[in-house]
């Protein structure tokens, strides 16, 4: 009986580990590759470039004619960049996505990812962790092509979401990041918000789930 419980525990932990790894963000980019996009320019003709948004550095980047990755610097002249299904607008020195807009409210997302170093590759093609354990990894999935004798300087990174949401109702815009900051915006709806978060199992790093929550408490 004890053995069966132990085996069941190991299976459960294995499933949890696989689930956690499947939700790891391995790229700092919103799309993951530069795609042909249209940028509307204030008092000018539209631009067509291969854009992608770097959520770690919070900057729009593009590929030039030599396939070099460059930062879009003069964003004050940009009105909107349609990055696939993402409508990106300038905000201070970075871009926000206009994620949702209705007569009731508008939601913009200020994407931010923080980099976490998982360690350096060893010659056995694993990651050397702080506990000196070895975890296997696919270098090609990280954008690195393995070359013999060149593993020691390759580092593995993960990215932790730290997005900020801009919620506009009427003419007022307020910011929130998590459950605590959202509750401060709606103190009179505390019980309703907490119930919706539990019922919907909201992950505040996921804009789609955050928007579903807002629809349940505003509309």
PDB file of C-alpha atoms in Angstrom:
ATOM      1  CA  UNK A   1       0.000   0.000   0.000  1.00  0.00           C
ATOM      2  CA  UNK A   2       2.832   2.356   0.898  1.00  0.00           C
ATOM      3  CA  UNK A   3       4.580   1.576  -2.384  1.00  0.00           C
ATOM      4  CA  UNK A   4       1.452   2.371  -4.405  1.00  0.00           C
ATOM      5  CA  UNK A   5       1.053   5.709  -2.608  1.00  0.00           C
ATOM      6  CA  UNK A   6       4.703   6.522  -3.275  1.00  0.00           C
ATOM      7  CA  UNK A   7       4.341   5.680  -6.977  1.00  0.00           C
ATOM      8  CA  UNK A   8       1.185   7.809  -7.196  1.00  0.00           C
ATOM      9  CA  UNK A   9       3.055  10.704  -5.566  1.00  0.00           C
ATOM     10  CA  UNK A  10       5.922  10.401  -8.081  1.00  0.00           C
ATOM     11  CA  UNK A  11       3.487  10.383 -11.018  1.00  0.00           C
ATOM     12  CA  UNK A  12       1.752  13.481  -9.678  1.00  0.00           C
ATOM     13  CA  UNK A  13       5.036  15.343  -9.222  1.00  0.00           C
ATOM     14  CA  UNK A  14       6.144  14.355 -12.726  1.00  0.00           C
ATOM     15  CA  UNK A  15       2.911  15.713 -14.242  1.00  0.00           C
ATOM     16  CA  UNK A  16       3.293  18.960 -12.294  1.00  0.00           C
ATOM     17  CA  UNK A  17       6.887  19.304 -13.497  1.00  0.00           C
ATOM     18  CA  UNK A  18       5.908  18.781 -17.136  1.00  0.00           C
ATOM     19  CA  UNK A  19       3.060  21.269 -16.797  1.00  0.00           C
ATOM     20  CA  UNK A  20       5.381  23.890 -15.287  1.00  0.00           C
ATOM     21  CA  UNK A  21       7.943  23.441 -18.052  1.00  0.00           C
ATOM     22  CA  UNK A  22       5.264  23.766 -20.748  1.00  0.00           C
ATOM     23  CA  UNK A  23       4.396  27.251 -19.431  1.00  0.00           C
ATOM     24  CA  UNK A  24       7.970  28.497 -19.384  1.00  0.00           C
ATOM     25  CA  UNK A  25       8.466  31.562 -21.613  1.00  0.00           C
ATOM     26  CA  UNK A  26      11.659  31.006 -23.588  1.00  0.00           C
ATOM     27  CA  UNK A  27      11.555  34.043 -25.879  1.00  0.00           C
ATOM     28  CA  UNK A  28      11.423  37.735 -24.936  1.00  0.00           C
ATOM     29  CA  UNK A  29       9.501  38.554 -28.127  1.00  0.00           C
ATOM     30  CA  UNK A  30       5.749  39.033 -28.462  1.00  0.00           C
ATOM     31  CA  UNK A  31       5.498  37.158 -31.782  1.00  0.00           C
ATOM     32  CA  UNK A  32       8.727  35.171 -31.698  1.00  0.00           C
ATOM     33  CA  UNK A  33       9.981  36.286 -35.089  1.00  0.00           C
ATOM     34  CA  UNK A  34       9.928  39.441 -37.181  1.00  0.00           C
ATOM     35  CA  UNK A  35       6.873  39.461 -39.446  1.00  0.00           C
ATOM     36  CA  UNK A  36       5.884  41.841 -42.214  1.00  0.00           C
ATOM     37  CA  UNK A  37       3.764  44.536 -40.575  1.00  0.00           C
ATOM     38  CA  UNK A  38       2.224  47.879 -41.429  1.00  0.00           C
ATOM     39  CA  UNK A  39       3.130  50.977 -39.397  1.00  0.00           C
ATOM     40  CA  UNK A  40       0.923  54.021 -39.884  1.00  0.00           C
ATOM     41  CA  UNK A  41       2.938  57.219 -39.587  1.00  0.00           C
ATOM     42  CA  UNK A  42       1.738  60.645 -38.454  1.00  0.00           C
ATOM     43  CA  UNK A  43       1.737  63.004 -41.472  1.00  0.00           C
ATOM     44  CA  UNK A  44       3.407  60.432 -43.701  1.00  0.00           C
ATOM     45  CA  UNK A  45       3.066  57.306 -45.800  1.00  0.00           C
ATOM     46  CA  UNK A  46       2.665  53.899 -44.109  1.00  0.00           C
ATOM     47  CA  UNK A  47       5.791  51.813 -43.530  1.00  0.00           C
ATOM     48  CA  UNK A  48       6.056  48.110 -44.230  1.00  0.00           C
ATOM     49  CA  UNK A  49       8.811  46.403 -42.259  1.00  0.00           C
ATOM     50  CA  UNK A  50       9.532  43.131 -40.468  1.00  0.00           C
ATOM     51  CA  UNK A  51       8.718  44.059 -36.866  1.00  0.00           C
ATOM     52  CA  UNK A  52       8.579  42.272 -33.531  1.00  0.00           C
ATOM     53  CA  UNK A  53       8.233  43.631 -29.985  1.00  0.00           C
ATOM     54  CA  UNK A  54      10.922  42.845 -27.423  1.00  0.00           C
ATOM     55  CA  UNK A  55       8.996  42.506 -24.151  1.00  0.00           C
ATOM     56  CA  UNK A  56      12.138  42.293 -22.020  1.00  0.00           C
ATOM     57  CA  UNK A  57      13.696  45.526 -23.311  1.00  0.00           C
ATOM     58  CA  UNK A  58      10.251  47.002 -24.091  1.00  0.00           C
ATOM     59  CA  UNK A  59      11.158  48.196 -27.550  1.00  0.00           C
ATOM     60  CA  UNK A  60      10.000  47.634 -31.117  1.00  0.00           C
ATOM     61  CA  UNK A  61      12.624  45.991 -33.315  1.00  0.00           C
ATOM     62  CA  UNK A  62      12.873  45.328 -37.033  1.00  0.00           C
ATOM     63  CA  UNK A  63      15.124  43.623 -39.558  1.00  0.00           C
ATOM     64  CA  UNK A  64      16.921  45.855 -42.049  1.00  0.00           C
ATOM     65  CA  UNK A  65      17.933  44.890 -45.597  1.00  0.00           C
ATOM     66  CA  UNK A  66      21.002  43.100 -44.222  1.00  0.00           C
ATOM     67  CA  UNK A  67      18.884  41.076 -41.730  1.00  0.00           C
ATOM     68  CA  UNK A  68      20.338  43.003 -38.806  1.00  0.00           C
ATOM     69  CA  UNK A  69      18.077  43.413 -35.775  1.00  0.00           C
ATOM     70  CA  UNK A  70      17.598  47.136 -35.053  1.00  0.00           C
ATOM     71  CA  UNK A  71      15.562  49.159 -32.580  1.00  0.00           C
ATOM     72  CA  UNK A  72      12.806  51.451 -33.845  1.00  0.00           C
ATOM     73  CA  UNK A  73      14.000  54.677 -32.229  1.00  0.00           C
ATOM     74  CA  UNK A  74      11.859  57.573 -33.463  1.00  0.00           C
ATOM     75  CA  UNK A  75       8.542  56.223 -32.190  1.00  0.00           C
ATOM     76  CA  UNK A  76       7.004  59.704 -31.789  1.00  0.00           C
ATOM     77  CA  UNK A  77       6.287  59.707 -35.525  1.00  0.00           C
ATOM     78  CA  UNK A  78       4.417  56.372 -35.325  1.00  0.00           C
ATOM     79  CA  UNK A  79       0.660  56.253 -34.891  1.00  0.00           C
ATOM     80  CA  UNK A  80       0.015  52.489 -34.922  1.00  0.00           C
ATOM     81  CA  UNK A  81       1.861  49.290 -35.800  1.00  0.00           C
ATOM     82  CA  UNK A  82      -0.322  46.325 -36.762  1.00  0.00           C
ATOM     83  CA  UNK A  83       1.856  43.450 -35.593  1.00  0.00           C
ATOM     84  CA  UNK A  84      -0.129  40.467 -36.839  1.00  0.00           C
ATOM     85  CA  UNK A  85      -3.300  40.513 -34.699  1.00  0.00           C
ATOM     86  CA  UNK A  86      -1.702  42.914 -32.218  1.00  0.00           C
ATOM     87  CA  UNK A  87      -2.489  46.625 -32.482  1.00  0.00           C
ATOM     88  CA  UNK A  88       0.520  48.425 -30.978  1.00  0.00           C
ATOM     89  CA  UNK A  89       0.553  52.140 -30.137  1.00  0.00           C
ATOM     90  CA  UNK A  90       3.399  54.340 -28.824  1.00  0.00           C
ATOM     91  CA  UNK A  91       3.434  55.102 -25.103  1.00  0.00           C
ATOM     92  CA  UNK A  92       6.288  57.140 -23.625  1.00  0.00           C
ATOM     93  CA  UNK A  93       9.418  55.296 -24.857  1.00  0.00           C
ATOM     94  CA  UNK A  94       7.733  51.962 -25.615  1.00  0.00           C
ATOM     95  CA  UNK A  95       4.543  50.423 -27.068  1.00  0.00           C
ATOM     96  CA  UNK A  96       1.254  49.229 -25.605  1.00  0.00           C
ATOM     97  CA  UNK A  97      -1.132  46.769 -27.188  1.00  0.00           C
ATOM     98  CA  UNK A  98      -4.747  47.881 -27.541  1.00  0.00           C
ATOM     99  CA  UNK A  99      -6.024  44.500 -26.430  1.00  0.00           C
ATOM    100  CA  UNK A 100      -9.754  45.140 -26.150  1.00  0.00           C
ATOM    101  CA  UNK A 101     -12.115  48.038 -26.771  1.00  0.00           C
ATOM    102  CA  UNK A 102     -15.862  48.264 -26.154  1.00  0.00           C
ATOM    103  CA  UNK A 103     -18.379  50.927 -25.109  1.00  0.00           C
ATOM    104  CA  UNK A 104     -17.841  49.783 -21.497  1.00  0.00           C
ATOM    105  CA  UNK A 105     -14.061  49.885 -21.243  1.00  0.00           C
ATOM    106  CA  UNK A 106     -10.736  49.712 -23.045  1.00  0.00           C
ATOM    107  CA  UNK A 107      -7.848  47.452 -22.036  1.00  0.00           C
ATOM    108  CA  UNK A 108      -4.240  48.068 -23.045  1.00  0.00           C
ATOM    109  CA  UNK A 109      -1.321  45.806 -22.165  1.00  0.00           C
ATOM    110  CA  UNK A 110       2.136  47.088 -21.261  1.00  0.00           C
ATOM    111  CA  UNK A 111       4.170  43.930 -21.877  1.00  0.00           C
ATOM    112  CA  UNK A 112       7.174  43.347 -19.633  1.00  0.00           C
ATOM    113  CA  UNK A 113       9.295  40.216 -19.195  1.00  0.00           C
ATOM    114  CA  UNK A 114      12.105  39.841 -16.673  1.00  0.00           C
ATOM    115  CA  UNK A 115      14.956  37.533 -17.614  1.00  0.00           C
ATOM    116  CA  UNK A 116      15.978  34.726 -15.260  1.00  0.00           C
ATOM    117  CA  UNK A 117      19.286  32.949 -15.874  1.00  0.00           C
ATOM    118  CA  UNK A 118      18.886  29.180 -15.503  1.00  0.00           C
ATOM    119  CA  UNK A 119      22.622  28.525 -15.674  1.00  0.00           C
ATOM    120  CA  UNK A 120      25.319  27.653 -18.197  1.00  0.00           C
ATOM    121  CA  UNK A 121      25.456  24.681 -20.502  1.00  0.00           C
ATOM    122  CA  UNK A 122      27.890  21.929 -19.608  1.00  0.00           C
ATOM    123  CA  UNK A 123      29.652  19.727 -22.137  1.00  0.00           C
ATOM    124  CA  UNK A 124      27.003  17.040 -21.614  1.00  0.00           C
ATOM    125  CA  UNK A 125      24.469  19.374 -23.192  1.00  0.00           C
ATOM    126  CA  UNK A 126      22.614  20.058 -19.978  1.00  0.00           C
ATOM    127  CA  UNK A 127      22.098  23.064 -17.723  1.00  0.00           C
ATOM    128  CA  UNK A 128      24.260  23.343 -14.650  1.00  0.00           C
ATOM    129  CA  UNK A 129      21.889  24.473 -11.927  1.00  0.00           C
ATOM    130  CA  UNK A 130      22.707  26.064  -8.590  1.00  0.00           C
ATOM    131  CA  UNK A 131      22.211  22.704  -6.926  1.00  0.00           C
ATOM    132  CA  UNK A 132      24.795  21.216  -9.332  1.00  0.00           C
ATOM    133  CA  UNK A 133      22.145  19.052 -10.903  1.00  0.00           C
ATOM    134  CA  UNK A 134      21.972  18.473 -14.650  1.00  0.00           C
ATOM    135  CA  UNK A 135      18.898  19.114 -16.758  1.00  0.00           C
ATOM    136  CA  UNK A 136      18.862  18.163 -20.432  1.00  0.00           C
ATOM    137  CA  UNK A 137      17.823  20.794 -22.929  1.00  0.00           C
ATOM    138  CA  UNK A 138      17.334  21.193 -26.668  1.00  0.00           C
ATOM    139  CA  UNK A 139      19.772  23.860 -27.843  1.00  0.00           C
ATOM    140  CA  UNK A 140      17.999  24.319 -31.158  1.00  0.00           C
ATOM    141  CA  UNK A 141      14.783  25.275 -29.366  1.00  0.00           C
ATOM    142  CA  UNK A 142      16.763  28.088 -27.732  1.00  0.00           C
ATOM    143  CA  UNK A 143      18.039  29.368 -31.042  1.00  0.00           C
ATOM    144  CA  UNK A 144      21.546  27.936 -30.620  1.00  0.00           C
ATOM    145  CA  UNK A 145      23.148  25.485 -33.036  1.00  0.00           C
ATOM    146  CA  UNK A 146      25.406  23.073 -31.097  1.00  0.00           C
ATOM    147  CA  UNK A 147      29.054  23.095 -32.117  1.00  0.00           C
ATOM    148  CA  UNK A 148      31.621  20.718 -30.709  1.00  0.00           C
ATOM    149  CA  UNK A 149      33.615  22.203 -27.854  1.00  0.00           C
ATOM    150  CA  UNK A 150      31.496  25.381 -27.609  1.00  0.00           C
ATOM    151  CA  UNK A 151      28.941  24.563 -24.924  1.00  0.00           C
ATOM    152  CA  UNK A 152      30.579  26.133 -21.866  1.00  0.00           C
ATOM    153  CA  UNK A 153      29.650  29.768 -22.626  1.00  0.00           C
ATOM    154  CA  UNK A 154      26.036  29.188 -23.692  1.00  0.00           C
ATOM    155  CA  UNK A 155      23.515  30.394 -21.124  1.00  0.00           C
ATOM    156  CA  UNK A 156      19.878  29.331 -20.780  1.00  0.00           C
ATOM    157  CA  UNK A 157      17.220  31.931 -20.019  1.00  0.00           C
ATOM    158  CA  UNK A 158      13.587  31.986 -18.989  1.00  0.00           C
ATOM    159  CA  UNK A 159      11.316  35.029 -18.883  1.00  0.00           C
ATOM    160  CA  UNK A 160       8.921  35.947 -16.096  1.00  0.00           C
ATOM    161  CA  UNK A 161       5.832  38.020 -17.047  1.00  0.00           C
ATOM    162  CA  UNK A 162       5.424  41.319 -15.213  1.00  0.00           C
ATOM    163  CA  UNK A 163       2.803  42.980 -17.407  1.00  0.00           C
ATOM    164  CA  UNK A 164       0.919  46.138 -16.456  1.00  0.00           C
ATOM    165  CA  UNK A 165      -2.685  46.640 -17.568  1.00  0.00           C
ATOM    166  CA  UNK A 166      -4.114  50.048 -18.493  1.00  0.00           C
ATOM    167  CA  UNK A 167      -7.870  50.046 -17.893  1.00  0.00           C
ATOM    168  CA  UNK A 168      -9.851  52.974 -19.295  1.00  0.00           C
ATOM    169  CA  UNK A 169     -13.469  53.510 -18.236  1.00  0.00           C
ATOM    170  CA  UNK A 170     -14.984  56.724 -19.532  1.00  0.00           C
ATOM    171  CA  UNK A 171     -12.185  59.302 -19.489  1.00  0.00           C
ATOM    172  CA  UNK A 172     -10.243  57.797 -16.588  1.00  0.00           C
ATOM    173  CA  UNK A 173      -7.355  55.347 -17.012  1.00  0.00           C
ATOM    174  CA  UNK A 174      -6.073  53.315 -14.088  1.00  0.00           C
ATOM    175  CA  UNK A 175      -3.274  50.756 -13.898  1.00  0.00           C
ATOM    176  CA  UNK A 176      -3.123  47.350 -12.249  1.00  0.00           C
ATOM    177  CA  UNK A 177      -0.829  44.314 -12.308  1.00  0.00           C
ATOM    178  CA  UNK A 178      -2.389  41.692 -10.092  1.00  0.00           C
ATOM    179  CA  UNK A 179      -5.321  40.796  -7.873  1.00  0.00           C
ATOM    180  CA  UNK A 180      -4.290  43.174  -5.090  1.00  0.00           C
ATOM    181  CA  UNK A 181      -3.982  46.231  -7.337  1.00  0.00           C
ATOM    182  CA  UNK A 182      -7.208  45.371  -9.204  1.00  0.00           C
ATOM    183  CA  UNK A 183      -9.172  45.159  -5.944  1.00  0.00           C
ATOM    184  CA  UNK A 184      -8.022  48.685  -5.076  1.00  0.00           C
ATOM    185  CA  UNK A 185      -9.693  49.951  -8.257  1.00  0.00           C
ATOM    186  CA  UNK A 186     -13.044  48.344  -7.377  1.00  0.00           C
ATOM    187  CA  UNK A 187     -13.343  48.269  -3.559  1.00  0.00           C
ATOM    188  CA  UNK A 188     -17.137  47.981  -3.811  1.00  0.00           C
ATOM    189  CA  UNK A 189     -16.849  44.850  -5.991  1.00  0.00           C
ATOM    190  CA  UNK A 190     -14.355  42.952  -3.869  1.00  0.00           C
ATOM    191  CA  UNK A 191     -16.453  39.820  -3.293  1.00  0.00           C
ATOM    192  CA  UNK A 192     -17.536  39.639  -6.938  1.00  0.00           C
ATOM    193  CA  UNK A 193     -13.956  40.023  -8.177  1.00  0.00           C
ATOM    194  CA  UNK A 194     -12.565  37.387  -5.808  1.00  0.00           C
ATOM    195  CA  UNK A 195     -15.310  34.944  -6.809  1.00  0.00           C
ATOM    196  CA  UNK A 196     -14.674  35.544 -10.529  1.00  0.00           C
ATOM    197  CA  UNK A 197     -10.915  35.061 -10.074  1.00  0.00           C
ATOM    198  CA  UNK A 198     -11.502  31.740  -8.348  1.00  0.00           C
ATOM    199  CA  UNK A 199     -14.197  30.571 -10.778  1.00  0.00           C
ATOM    200  CA  UNK A 200     -12.208  31.544 -13.889  1.00  0.00           C
ATOM    201  CA  UNK A 201      -8.830  30.558 -12.374  1.00  0.00           C
ATOM    202  CA  UNK A 202      -7.345  33.816 -13.636  1.00  0.00           C
ATOM    203  CA  UNK A 203      -3.638  34.036 -14.348  1.00  0.00           C
ATOM    204  CA  UNK A 204      -2.711  37.740 -14.345  1.00  0.00           C
ATOM    205  CA  UNK A 205       0.191  37.103 -16.705  1.00  0.00           C
ATOM    206  CA  UNK A 206      -2.345  36.101 -19.383  1.00  0.00           C
ATOM    207  CA  UNK A 207      -4.112  39.113 -20.991  1.00  0.00           C
ATOM    208  CA  UNK A 208      -6.923  36.928 -22.354  1.00  0.00           C
ATOM    209  CA  UNK A 209      -7.814  35.680 -18.879  1.00  0.00           C
ATOM    210  CA  UNK A 210      -7.547  39.177 -17.404  1.00  0.00           C
ATOM    211  CA  UNK A 211      -9.901  40.517 -20.075  1.00  0.00           C
ATOM    212  CA  UNK A 212     -12.376  37.695 -19.407  1.00  0.00           C
ATOM    213  CA  UNK A 213     -12.315  38.690 -15.743  1.00  0.00           C
ATOM    214  CA  UNK A 214     -12.974  42.339 -16.583  1.00  0.00           C
ATOM    215  CA  UNK A 215     -15.904  41.400 -18.786  1.00  0.00           C
ATOM    216  CA  UNK A 216     -17.451  39.509 -15.879  1.00  0.00           C
ATOM    217  CA  UNK A 217     -17.209  42.471 -13.491  1.00  0.00           C
ATOM    218  CA  UNK A 218     -17.722  45.514 -15.760  1.00  0.00           C
ATOM    219  CA  UNK A 219     -20.177  44.542 -18.523  1.00  0.00           C
TER     220      UNK A 219
END
